[in-house]
Amino acid sequence: MNVVFLGPPGAGKGTQAETLSKQRGMEHISTGEVLRGAVDAGTPVGLRARKYMEKGALVPDEVVVDIVAERIGKNGRCKNFLLDGFPRNLNQAKALDKTLSGLKDRLDVVFYFAVSEETAVSRLTGRWICSGCGSNYHQHYMPPRKPGVCDKCGKALQQRPDDKVETVKERLKVYRKQTADLIDYYEKQGLLMKINADRDVKEVYEEVTKALDSLNRER
Ligand SMILES: [Zn+2]
């Protein structure tokens, strides 16, 4: 099974991807990790990516595509993979199709984790990080014993600038704009499966695995 996970920040797709890859033995390919891995390993394409990252610039599509393709096509074969955070736009999606058809393979399903703005904002703006030891907290899901103070080391908790309400709303807007034609592209190919990601982690996971099982039977 070759699967893509799409979804805005706050949809919880990273958590779902981690669980699914562990339970089903799928290779979890998270773009962020793959990028860092290639840069650390100093592969040719990793070195290309590093030039942009050192400048704090966005790594261009063609470099990201090459890095993901390198990972998918490792050992000259396609794997049972789960792509998380890729493709991010139509260009990358088309490049992915090309890579896969070169390996005589294809995508089986694209899950879109749909989340309301309200839920995403509540999930993302509630995150607090300790300024001392880096422990993570969440206002609703994992509150500290004393508000604003780390349970473990007693230092002050901070919110990341990325997690302020206005910034989160802006990130959601940008995401919707970037992915509208991507979603359309997969919908037309009959690959898109929408998941209501407003619900809790367990319910969402059950829906995903049920969908995968029914696809497996159809094959
Ligand atoms: Zn701490």
JSON list of C-alpha atoms and ligand atoms in Angstrom, two decimals:
[
{"chain": "A", "resi": 1, "resn": "MET", "atom": "CA", "xyz": [0.00, 0.00, 0.00]},
{"chain": "A", "resi": 2, "resn": "ASN", "atom": "CA", "xyz": [1.30, 3.41, -0.94]},
{"chain": "A", "resi": 3, "resn": "VAL", "atom": "CA", "xyz": [-0.47, 6.10, 0.98]},
{"chain": "A", "resi": 4, "resn": "VAL", "atom": "CA", "xyz": [-0.38, 9.90, 1.18]},
{"chain": "A", "resi": 5, "resn": "PHE", "atom": "CA", "xyz": [-1.54, 11.85, 4.22]},
{"chain": "A", "resi": 6, "resn": "LEU", "atom": "CA", "xyz": [-2.76, 15.38, 3.57]},
{"chain": "A", "resi": 7, "resn": "GLY", "atom": "CA", "xyz": [-4.09, 17.79, 6.12]},
{"chain": "A", "resi": 8, "resn": "PRO", "atom": "CA", "xyz": [-3.64, 21.26, 7.53]},
{"chain": "A", "resi": 9, "resn": "PRO", "atom": "CA", "xyz": [-1.66, 22.02, 10.67]},
{"chain": "A", "resi": 10, "resn": "GLY", "atom": "CA", "xyz": [-3.63, 20.85, 13.70]},
{"chain": "A", "resi": 11, "resn": "ALA", "atom": "CA", "xyz": [-5.33, 17.96, 11.87]},
{"chain": "A", "resi": 12, "resn": "GLY", "atom": "CA", "xyz": [-3.24, 15.46, 13.82]},
{"chain": "A", "resi": 13, "resn": "LYS", "atom": "CA", "xyz": [-1.93, 13.61, 10.76]},
{"chain": "A", "resi": 14, "resn": "GLY", "atom": "CA", "xyz": [1.60, 13.27, 12.15]},
{"chain": "A", "resi": 15, "resn": "THR", "atom": "CA", "xyz": [0.30, 11.30, 15.12]},
{"chain": "A", "resi": 16, "resn": "GLN", "atom": "CA", "xyz": [-1.87, 9.14, 12.86]},
{"chain": "A", "resi": 17, "resn": "ALA", "atom": "CA", "xyz": [1.05, 8.49, 10.52]},
{"chain": "A", "resi": 18, "resn": "GLU", "atom": "CA", "xyz": [3.33, 7.43, 13.36]},
{"chain": "A", "resi": 19, "resn": "THR", "atom": "CA", "xyz": [0.80, 4.98, 14.79]},
{"chain": "A", "resi": 20, "resn": "LEU", "atom": "CA", "xyz": [-0.11, 3.54, 11.41]},
{"chain": "A", "resi": 21, "resn": "SER", "atom": "CA", "xyz": [3.48, 2.98, 10.35]},
{"chain": "A", "resi": 22, "resn": "LYS", "atom": "CA", "xyz": [4.22, 1.18, 13.62]},
{"chain": "A", "resi": 23, "resn": "GLN", "atom": "CA", "xyz": [1.09, -0.98, 13.54]},
{"chain": "A", "resi": 24, "resn": "ARG", "atom": "CA", "xyz": [1.22, -1.86, 9.87]},
{"chain": "A", "resi": 25, "resn": "GLY", "atom": "CA", "xyz": [4.93, -1.89, 9.24]},
{"chain": "A", "resi": 26, "resn": "MET", "atom": "CA", "xyz": [4.67, 0.86, 6.67]},
{"chain": "A", "resi": 27, "resn": "GLU", "atom": "CA", "xyz": [7.61, 3.12, 6.02]},
{"chain": "A", "resi": 28, "resn": "HIS", "atom": "CA", "xyz": [6.76, 6.55, 7.36]},
{"chain": "A", "resi": 29, "resn": "ILE", "atom": "CA", "xyz": [8.31, 9.15, 5.10]},
{"chain": "A", "resi": 30, "resn": "SER", "atom": "CA", "xyz": [8.02, 12.54, 6.71]},
{"chain": "A", "resi": 31, "resn": "THR", "atom": "CA", "xyz": [9.43, 15.23, 4.45]},
{"chain": "A", "resi": 32, "resn": "GLY", "atom": "CA", "xyz": [11.02, 17.12, 7.33]},
{"chain": "A", "resi": 33, "resn": "GLU", "atom": "CA", "xyz": [12.89, 14.04, 8.55]},
{"chain": "A", "resi": 34, "resn": "VAL", "atom": "CA", "xyz": [13.89, 12.88, 5.09]},
{"chain": "A", "resi": 35, "resn": "LEU", "atom": "CA", "xyz": [15.27, 16.33, 4.34]},
{"chain": "A", "resi": 36, "resn": "ARG", "atom": "CA", "xyz": [17.27, 16.47, 7.54]},
{"chain": "A", "resi": 37, "resn": "GLY", "atom": "CA", "xyz": [18.47, 12.88, 6.97]},
{"chain": "A", "resi": 38, "resn": "ALA", "atom": "CA", "xyz": [19.74, 13.65, 3.47]},
{"chain": "A", "resi": 39, "resn": "VAL", "atom": "CA", "xyz": [21.45, 16.81, 4.70]},
{"chain": "A", "resi": 40, "resn": "ASP", "atom": "CA", "xyz": [23.14, 14.97, 7.60]},
{"chain": "A", "resi": 41, "resn": "ALA", "atom": "CA", "xyz": [24.22, 12.09, 5.35]},
{"chain": "A", "resi": 42, "resn": "GLY", "atom": "CA", "xyz": [25.66, 14.61, 2.89]},
{"chain": "A", "resi": 43, "resn": "THR", "atom": "CA", "xyz": [24.12, 12.97, -0.18]},
{"chain": "A", "resi": 44, "resn": "PRO", "atom": "CA", "xyz": [24.45, 15.08, -3.36]},
{"chain": "A", "resi": 45, "resn": "VAL", "atom": "CA", "xyz": [20.84, 16.18, -3.17]},
{"chain": "A", "resi": 46, "resn": "GLY", "atom": "CA", "xyz": [21.21, 16.73, 0.58]},
{"chain": "A", "resi": 47, "resn": "LEU", "atom": "CA", "xyz": [24.04, 19.15, -0.10]},
{"chain": "A", "resi": 48, "resn": "ARG", "atom": "CA", "xyz": [21.82, 21.01, -2.55]},
{"chain": "A", "resi": 49, "resn": "ALA", "atom": "CA", "xyz": [19.13, 21.29, 0.12]},
{"chain": "A", "resi": 50, "resn": "ARG", "atom": "CA", "xyz": [21.61, 22.49, 2.72]},
{"chain": "A", "resi": 51, "resn": "LYS", "atom": "CA", "xyz": [22.46, 25.57, 0.68]},
{"chain": "A", "resi": 52, "resn": "TYR", "atom": "CA", "xyz": [18.88, 26.78, 1.03]},
{"chain": "A", "resi": 53, "resn": "MET", "atom": "CA", "xyz": [18.40, 25.74, 4.62]},
{"chain": "A", "resi": 54, "resn": "GLU", "atom": "CA", "xyz": [21.54, 27.55, 5.76]},
{"chain": "A", "resi": 55, "resn": "LYS", "atom": "CA", "xyz": [20.12, 30.75, 4.31]},
{"chain": "A", "resi": 56, "resn": "GLY", "atom": "CA", "xyz": [16.82, 30.08, 6.03]},
{"chain": "A", "resi": 57, "resn": "ALA", "atom": "CA", "xyz": [15.19, 29.83, 2.61]},
{"chain": "A", "resi": 58, "resn": "LEU", "atom": "CA", "xyz": [12.51, 27.37, 1.56]},
{"chain": "A", "resi": 59, "resn": "VAL", "atom": "CA", "xyz": [13.94, 24.31, -0.19]},
{"chain": "A", "resi": 60, "resn": "PRO", "atom": "CA", "xyz": [12.64, 24.44, -3.79]},
{"chain": "A", "resi": 61, "resn": "ASP", "atom": "CA", "xyz": [10.19, 21.86, -5.14]},
{"chain": "A", "resi": 62, "resn": "GLU", "atom": "CA", "xyz": [12.65, 20.09, -7.41]},
{"chain": "A", "resi": 63, "resn": "VAL", "atom": "CA", "xyz": [15.10, 19.46, -4.56]},
{"chain": "A", "resi": 64, "resn": "VAL", "atom": "CA", "xyz": [12.39, 18.16, -2.22]},
{"chain": "A", "resi": 65, "resn": "VAL", "atom": "CA", "xyz": [11.06, 15.94, -4.99]},
{"chain": "A", "resi": 66, "resn": "ASP", "atom": "CA", "xyz": [14.54, 14.49, -5.66]},
{"chain": "A", "resi": 67, "resn": "ILE", "atom": "CA", "xyz": [15.07, 13.75, -1.98]},
{"chain": "A", "resi": 68, "resn": "VAL", "atom": "CA", "xyz": [11.71, 12.01, -1.60]},
{"chain": "A", "resi": 69, "resn": "ALA", "atom": "CA", "xyz": [12.24, 10.09, -4.86]},
{"chain": "A", "resi": 70, "resn": "GLU", "atom": "CA", "xyz": [15.66, 8.97, -3.68]},
{"chain": "A", "resi": 71, "resn": "ARG", "atom": "CA", "xyz": [14.08, 7.63, -0.50]},
{"chain": "A", "resi": 72, "resn": "ILE", "atom": "CA", "xyz": [11.15, 5.90, -2.23]},
{"chain": "A", "resi": 73, "resn": "GLY", "atom": "CA", "xyz": [13.34, 4.32, -4.88]},
{"chain": "A", "resi": 74, "resn": "LYS", "atom": "CA", "xyz": [16.01, 3.18, -2.45]},
{"chain": "A", "resi": 75, "resn": "ASN", "atom": "CA", "xyz": [17.46, -0.20, -3.45]},
{"chain": "A", "resi": 76, "resn": "GLY", "atom": "CA", "xyz": [15.71, 0.17, -6.78]},
{"chain": "A", "resi": 77, "resn": "ARG", "atom": "CA", "xyz": [12.31, -0.77, -5.53]},
{"chain": "A", "resi": 78, "resn": "CYS", "atom": "CA", "xyz": [9.20, 0.85, -4.27]},
{"chain": "A", "resi": 79, "resn": "LYS", "atom": "CA", "xyz": [8.14, 0.27, -0.72]},
{"chain": "A", "resi": 80, "resn": "ASN", "atom": "CA", "xyz": [5.04, 0.04, 1.35]},
{"chain": "A", "resi": 81, "resn": "PHE", "atom": "CA", "xyz": [5.11, 3.71, 2.29]},
{"chain": "A", "resi": 82, "resn": "LEU", "atom": "CA", "xyz": [3.20, 6.46, 3.95]},
{"chain": "A", "resi": 83, "resn": "LEU", "atom": "CA", "xyz": [4.02, 9.98, 2.82]},
{"chain": "A", "resi": 84, "resn": "ASP", "atom": "CA", "xyz": [3.45, 12.67, 5.40]},
{"chain": "A", "resi": 85, "resn": "GLY", "atom": "CA", "xyz": [3.91, 16.33, 4.46]},
{"chain": "A", "resi": 86, "resn": "PHE", "atom": "CA", "xyz": [4.46, 15.57, 0.79]},
{"chain": "A", "resi": 87, "resn": "PRO", "atom": "CA", "xyz": [3.30, 16.44, -1.83]},
{"chain": "A", "resi": 88, "resn": "ARG", "atom": "CA", "xyz": [2.58, 19.99, -0.81]},
{"chain": "A", "resi": 89, "resn": "ASN", "atom": "CA", "xyz": [1.43, 21.31, -4.17]},
{"chain": "A", "resi": 90, "resn": "LEU", "atom": "CA", "xyz": [0.39, 20.20, -7.63]},
{"chain": "A", "resi": 91, "resn": "ASN", "atom": "CA", "xyz": [3.93, 20.31, -9.02]},
{"chain": "A", "resi": 92, "resn": "GLN", "atom": "CA", "xyz": [5.19, 17.92, -6.38]},
{"chain": "A", "resi": 93, "resn": "ALA", "atom": "CA", "xyz": [2.20, 15.62, -6.89]},
{"chain": "A", "resi": 94, "resn": "LYS", "atom": "CA", "xyz": [2.90, 15.31, -10.61]},
{"chain": "A", "resi": 95, "resn": "ALA", "atom": "CA", "xyz": [6.59, 14.68, -9.93]},
{"chain": "A", "resi": 96, "resn": "LEU", "atom": "CA", "xyz": [5.63, 11.97, -7.46]},
{"chain": "A", "resi": 97, "resn": "ASP", "atom": "CA", "xyz": [3.42, 10.25, -10.04]},
{"chain": "A", "resi": 98, "resn": "LYS", "atom": "CA", "xyz": [6.31, 10.29, -12.48]},
{"chain": "A", "resi": 99, "resn": "THR", "atom": "CA", "xyz": [8.70, 8.77, -9.94]},
{"chain": "A", "resi": 100, "resn": "LEU", "atom": "CA", "xyz": [6.22, 6.04, -9.08]},
{"chain": "A", "resi": 101, "resn": "SER", "atom": "CA", "xyz": [5.38, 5.14, -12.65]},
{"chain": "A", "resi": 102, "resn": "GLY", "atom": "CA", "xyz": [9.14, 4.93, -13.30]},
{"chain": "A", "resi": 103, "resn": "LEU", "atom": "CA", "xyz": [9.18, 2.28, -10.58]},
{"chain": "A", "resi": 104, "resn": "LYS", "atom": "CA", "xyz": [6.08, 0.62, -12.09]},
{"chain": "A", "resi": 105, "resn": "ASP", "atom": "CA", "xyz": [4.04, 1.53, -9.07]},
{"chain": "A", "resi": 106, "resn": "ARG", "atom": "CA", "xyz": [1.36, 3.98, -8.04]},
{"chain": "A", "resi": 107, "resn": "LEU", "atom": "CA", "xyz": [-0.48, 5.52, -5.12]},
{"chain": "A", "resi": 108, "resn": "ASP", "atom": "CA", "xyz": [-3.33, 3.52, -3.62]},
{"chain": "A", "resi": 109, "resn": "VAL", "atom": "CA", "xyz": [-5.07, 6.16, -1.55]},
{"chain": "A", "resi": 110, "resn": "VAL", "atom": "CA", "xyz": [-4.77, 9.76, -0.39]},
{"chain": "A", "resi": 111, "resn": "PHE", "atom": "CA", "xyz": [-6.28, 10.53, 3.00]},
{"chain": "A", "resi": 112, "resn": "TYR", "atom": "CA", "xyz": [-7.32, 14.09, 3.59]},
{"chain": "A", "resi": 113, "resn": "PHE", "atom": "CA", "xyz": [-7.63, 14.93, 7.28]},
{"chain": "A", "resi": 114, "resn": "ALA", "atom": "CA", "xyz": [-10.25, 17.64, 7.32]},
{"chain": "A", "resi": 115, "resn": "VAL", "atom": "CA", "xyz": [-10.38, 19.76, 10.43]},
{"chain": "A", "resi": 116, "resn": "SER", "atom": "CA", "xyz": [-12.45, 22.81, 11.32]},
{"chain": "A", "resi": 117, "resn": "GLU", "atom": "CA", "xyz": [-10.66, 26.06, 11.96]},
{"chain": "A", "resi": 118, "resn": "GLU", "atom": "CA", "xyz": [-11.99, 26.03, 15.50]},
{"chain": "A", "resi": 119, "resn": "THR", "atom": "CA", "xyz": [-10.49, 22.62, 16.30]},
{"chain": "A", "resi": 120, "resn": "ALA", "atom": "CA", "xyz": [-7.16, 23.37, 14.64]},
{"chain": "A", "resi": 121, "resn": "VAL", "atom": "CA", "xyz": [-6.85, 26.66, 16.50]},
{"chain": "A", "resi": 122, "resn": "SER", "atom": "CA", "xyz": [-7.69, 25.06, 19.82]},
{"chain": "A", "resi": 123, "resn": "ARG", "atom": "CA", "xyz": [-5.17, 22.25, 19.27]},
{"chain": "A", "resi": 124, "resn": "LEU", "atom": "CA", "xyz": [-2.34, 24.45, 18.07]},
{"chain": "A", "resi": 125, "resn": "THR", "atom": "CA", "xyz": [-2.67, 27.48, 20.30]},
{"chain": "A", "resi": 126, "resn": "GLY", "atom": "CA", "xyz": [-2.82, 25.36, 23.44]},
{"chain": "A", "resi": 127, "resn": "ARG", "atom": "CA", "xyz": [0.76, 24.13, 23.13]},
{"chain": "A", "resi": 128, "resn": "TRP", "atom": "CA", "xyz": [3.28, 25.29, 25.72]},
{"chain": "A", "resi": 129, "resn": "ILE", "atom": "CA", "xyz": [6.98, 24.44, 25.89]},
{"chain": "A", "resi": 130, "resn": "CYS", "atom": "CA", "xyz": [9.26, 24.68, 28.91]},
{"chain": "A", "resi": 131, "resn": "SER", "atom": "CA", "xyz": [11.97, 27.32, 28.54]},
{"chain": "A", "resi": 132, "resn": "GLY", "atom": "CA", "xyz": [14.23, 25.22, 30.76]},
{"chain": "A", "resi": 133, "resn": "CYS", "atom": "CA", "xyz": [14.02, 21.54, 29.83]},
{"chain": "A", "resi": 134, "resn": "GLY", "atom": "CA", "xyz": [11.90, 21.66, 26.64]},
{"chain": "A", "resi": 135, "resn": "SER", "atom": "CA", "xyz": [9.03, 19.53, 28.01]},
{"chain": "A", "resi": 136, "resn": "ASN", "atom": "CA", "xyz": [5.75, 19.85, 26.09]},
{"chain": "A", "resi": 137, "resn": "TYR", "atom": "CA", "xyz": [2.39, 20.70, 27.59]},
{"chain": "A", "resi": 138, "resn": "HIS", "atom": "CA", "xyz": [-1.07, 21.40, 26.30]},
{"chain": "A", "resi": 139, "resn": "GLN", "atom": "CA", "xyz": [-3.62, 23.67, 27.89]},
{"chain": "A", "resi": 140, "resn": "HIS", "atom": "CA", "xyz": [-6.45, 21.15, 27.38]},
{"chain": "A", "resi": 141, "resn": "TYR", "atom": "CA", "xyz": [-4.85, 17.78, 26.75]},
{"chain": "A", "resi": 142, "resn": "MET", "atom": "CA", "xyz": [-1.80, 17.86, 29.02]},
{"chain": "A", "resi": 143, "resn": "PRO", "atom": "CA", "xyz": [-1.92, 20.83, 31.37]},
{"chain": "A", "resi": 144, "resn": "PRO", "atom": "CA", "xyz": [0.90, 21.49, 33.87]},
{"chain": "A", "resi": 145, "resn": "ARG", "atom": "CA", "xyz": [0.00, 21.19, 37.55]},
{"chain": "A", "resi": 146, "resn": "LYS", "atom": "CA", "xyz": [0.58, 24.92, 38.04]},
{"chain": "A", "resi": 147, "resn": "PRO", "atom": "CA", "xyz": [-0.38, 27.18, 35.09]},
{"chain": "A", "resi": 148, "resn": "GLY", "atom": "CA", "xyz": [2.62, 28.54, 33.23]},
{"chain": "A", "resi": 149, "resn": "VAL", "atom": "CA", "xyz": [5.17, 26.50, 35.21]},
{"chain": "A", "resi": 150, "resn": "CYS", "atom": "CA", "xyz": [6.99, 23.29, 34.24]},
{"chain": "A", "resi": 151, "resn": "ASP", "atom": "CA", "xyz": [6.17, 20.25, 36.39]},
{"chain": "A", "resi": 152, "resn": "LYS", "atom": "CA", "xyz": [9.64, 18.84, 35.94]},
{"chain": "A", "resi": 153, "resn": "CYS", "atom": "CA", "xyz": [12.02, 21.76, 36.40]},
{"chain": "A", "resi": 154, "resn": "GLY", "atom": "CA", "xyz": [9.91, 24.69, 37.62]},
{"chain": "A", "resi": 155, "resn": "LYS", "atom": "CA", "xyz": [10.93, 27.02, 34.78]},
{"chain": "A", "resi": 156, "resn": "ALA", "atom": "CA", "xyz": [8.44, 29.20, 32.87]},
{"chain": "A", "resi": 157, "resn": "LEU", "atom": "CA", "xyz": [6.41, 27.77, 29.98]},
{"chain": "A", "resi": 158, "resn": "GLN", "atom": "CA", "xyz": [6.41, 29.57, 26.65]},
{"chain": "A", "resi": 159, "resn": "GLN", "atom": "CA", "xyz": [4.22, 29.57, 23.61]},
{"chain": "A", "resi": 160, "resn": "ARG", "atom": "CA", "xyz": [5.96, 29.29, 20.25]},
{"chain": "A", "resi": 161, "resn": "PRO", "atom": "CA", "xyz": [5.43, 32.39, 18.09]},
{"chain": "A", "resi": 162, "resn": "ASP", "atom": "CA", "xyz": [4.01, 30.04, 15.43]},
{"chain": "A", "resi": 163, "resn": "ASP", "atom": "CA", "xyz": [1.23, 29.02, 17.77]},
{"chain": "A", "resi": 164, "resn": "LYS", "atom": "CA", "xyz": [-0.47, 32.36, 18.36]},
{"chain": "A", "resi": 165, "resn": "VAL", "atom": "CA", "xyz": [-4.12, 32.48, 17.24]},
{"chain": "A", "resi": 166, "resn": "GLU", "atom": "CA", "xyz": [-3.60, 34.95, 14.41]},
{"chain": "A", "resi": 167, "resn": "THR", "atom": "CA", "xyz": [-0.53, 33.09, 13.11]},
{"chain": "A", "resi": 168, "resn": "VAL", "atom": "CA", "xyz": [-2.38, 29.78, 13.20]},
{"chain": "A", "resi": 169, "resn": "LYS", "atom": "CA", "xyz": [-5.33, 31.23, 11.27]},
{"chain": "A", "resi": 170, "resn": "GLU", "atom": "CA", "xyz": [-2.90, 32.59, 8.69]},
{"chain": "A", "resi": 171, "resn": "ARG", "atom": "CA", "xyz": [-1.14, 29.21, 8.38]},
{"chain": "A", "resi": 172, "resn": "LEU", "atom": "CA", "xyz": [-4.49, 27.50, 7.82]},
{"chain": "A", "resi": 173, "resn": "LYS", "atom": "CA", "xyz": [-5.42, 30.02, 5.14]},
{"chain": "A", "resi": 174, "resn": "VAL", "atom": "CA", "xyz": [-2.10, 29.53, 3.35]},
{"chain": "A", "resi": 175, "resn": "TYR", "atom": "CA", "xyz": [-2.48, 25.75, 3.56]},
{"chain": "A", "resi": 176, "resn": "ARG", "atom": "CA", "xyz": [-5.97, 25.81, 2.05]},
{"chain": "A", "resi": 177, "resn": "LYS", "atom": "CA", "xyz": [-4.81, 28.02, -0.77]},
{"chain": "A", "resi": 178, "resn": "GLN", "atom": "CA", "xyz": [-1.75, 25.87, -1.53]},
{"chain": "A", "resi": 179, "resn": "THR", "atom": "CA", "xyz": [-3.58, 22.57, -1.49]},
{"chain": "A", "resi": 180, "resn": "ALA", "atom": "CA", "xyz": [-6.89, 23.36, -3.18]},
{"chain": "A", "resi": 181, "resn": "ASP", "atom": "CA", "xyz": [-5.76, 22.19, -6.62]},
{"chain": "A", "resi": 182, "resn": "LEU", "atom": "CA", "xyz": [-3.84, 19.29, -5.09]},
{"chain": "A", "resi": 183, "resn": "ILE", "atom": "CA", "xyz": [-7.02, 18.00, -3.49]},
{"chain": "A", "resi": 184, "resn": "ASP", "atom": "CA", "xyz": [-8.85, 18.49, -6.75]},
{"chain": "A", "resi": 185, "resn": "TYR", "atom": "CA", "xyz": [-6.15, 16.55, -8.61]},
{"chain": "A", "resi": 186, "resn": "TYR", "atom": "CA", "xyz": [-6.48, 13.51, -6.34]},
{"chain": "A", "resi": 187, "resn": "GLU", "atom": "CA", "xyz": [-10.25, 13.72, -6.25]},
{"chain": "A", "resi": 188, "resn": "LYS", "atom": "CA", "xyz": [-10.40, 13.50, -10.06]},
{"chain": "A", "resi": 189, "resn": "GLN", "atom": "CA", "xyz": [-8.22, 10.39, -9.96]},
{"chain": "A", "resi": 190, "resn": "GLY", "atom": "CA", "xyz": [-10.61, 8.82, -7.46]},
{"chain": "A", "resi": 191, "resn": "LEU", "atom": "CA", "xyz": [-7.85, 8.52, -4.88]},
{"chain": "A", "resi": 192, "resn": "LEU", "atom": "CA", "xyz": [-9.06, 11.00, -2.30]},
{"chain": "A", "resi": 193, "resn": "MET", "atom": "CA", "xyz": [-10.65, 9.82, 0.92]},
{"chain": "A", "resi": 194, "resn": "LYS", "atom": "CA", "xyz": [-11.83, 12.49, 3.35]},
{"chain": "A", "resi": 195, "resn": "ILE", "atom": "CA", "xyz": [-11.53, 11.83, 7.07]},
{"chain": "A", "resi": 196, "resn": "ASN", "atom": "CA", "xyz": [-13.24, 13.93, 9.70]},
{"chain": "A", "resi": 197, "resn": "ALA", "atom": "CA", "xyz": [-10.27, 14.83, 11.87]},
{"chain": "A", "resi": 198, "resn": "ASP", "atom": "CA", "xyz": [-12.23, 16.90, 14.37]},
{"chain": "A", "resi": 199, "resn": "ARG", "atom": "CA", "xyz": [-12.84, 13.72, 16.36]},
{"chain": "A", "resi": 200, "resn": "ASP", "atom": "CA", "xyz": [-10.45, 12.20, 18.83]},
{"chain": "A", "resi": 201, "resn": "VAL", "atom": "CA", "xyz": [-7.27, 10.39, 17.83]},
{"chain": "A", "resi": 202, "resn": "LYS", "atom": "CA", "xyz": [-8.65, 6.89, 18.36]},
{"chain": "A", "resi": 203, "resn": "GLU", "atom": "CA", "xyz": [-11.81, 7.38, 16.31]},
{"chain": "A", "resi": 204, "resn": "VAL", "atom": "CA", "xyz": [-9.86, 8.90, 13.46]},
{"chain": "A", "resi": 205, "resn": "TYR", "atom": "CA", "xyz": [-7.38, 6.03, 13.52]},
{"chain": "A", "resi": 206, "resn": "GLU", "atom": "CA", "xyz": [-10.18, 3.46, 13.36]},
{"chain": "A", "resi": 207, "resn": "GLU", "atom": "CA", "xyz": [-11.65, 5.11, 10.29]},
{"chain": "A", "resi": 208, "resn": "VAL", "atom": "CA", "xyz": [-8.27, 5.14, 8.55]},
{"chain": "A", "resi": 209, "resn": "THR", "atom": "CA", "xyz": [-7.54, 1.48, 9.24]},
{"chain": "A", "resi": 210, "resn": "LYS", "atom": "CA", "xyz": [-11.05, 0.43, 8.20]},
{"chain": "A", "resi": 211, "resn": "ALA", "atom": "CA", "xyz": [-10.60, 2.23, 4.90]},
{"chain": "A", "resi": 212, "resn": "LEU", "atom": "CA", "xyz": [-7.21, 0.59, 4.34]},
{"chain": "A", "resi": 213, "resn": "ASP", "atom": "CA", "xyz": [-8.61, -2.85, 5.09]},
{"chain": "A", "resi": 214, "resn": "SER", "atom": "CA", "xyz": [-11.42, -2.44, 2.59]},
{"chain": "A", "resi": 215, "resn": "LEU", "atom": "CA", "xyz": [-8.95, -1.29, -0.07]},
{"chain": "A", "resi": 216, "resn": "ASN", "atom": "CA", "xyz": [-6.81, -4.33, 0.65]},
{"chain": "A", "resi": 217, "resn": "ARG", "atom": "CA", "xyz": [-9.78, -6.59, 0.03]},
{"chain": "A", "resi": 218, "resn": "GLU", "atom": "CA", "xyz": [-10.59, -4.89, -3.26]},
{"chain": "A", "resi": 219, "resn": "ARG", "atom": "CA", "xyz": [-7.09, -5.43, -4.57]},
{"chain": "B", "resi": 1, "resn": "ZN", "atom": "ZN", "xyz": [11.04, 22.16, 32.39]}
]
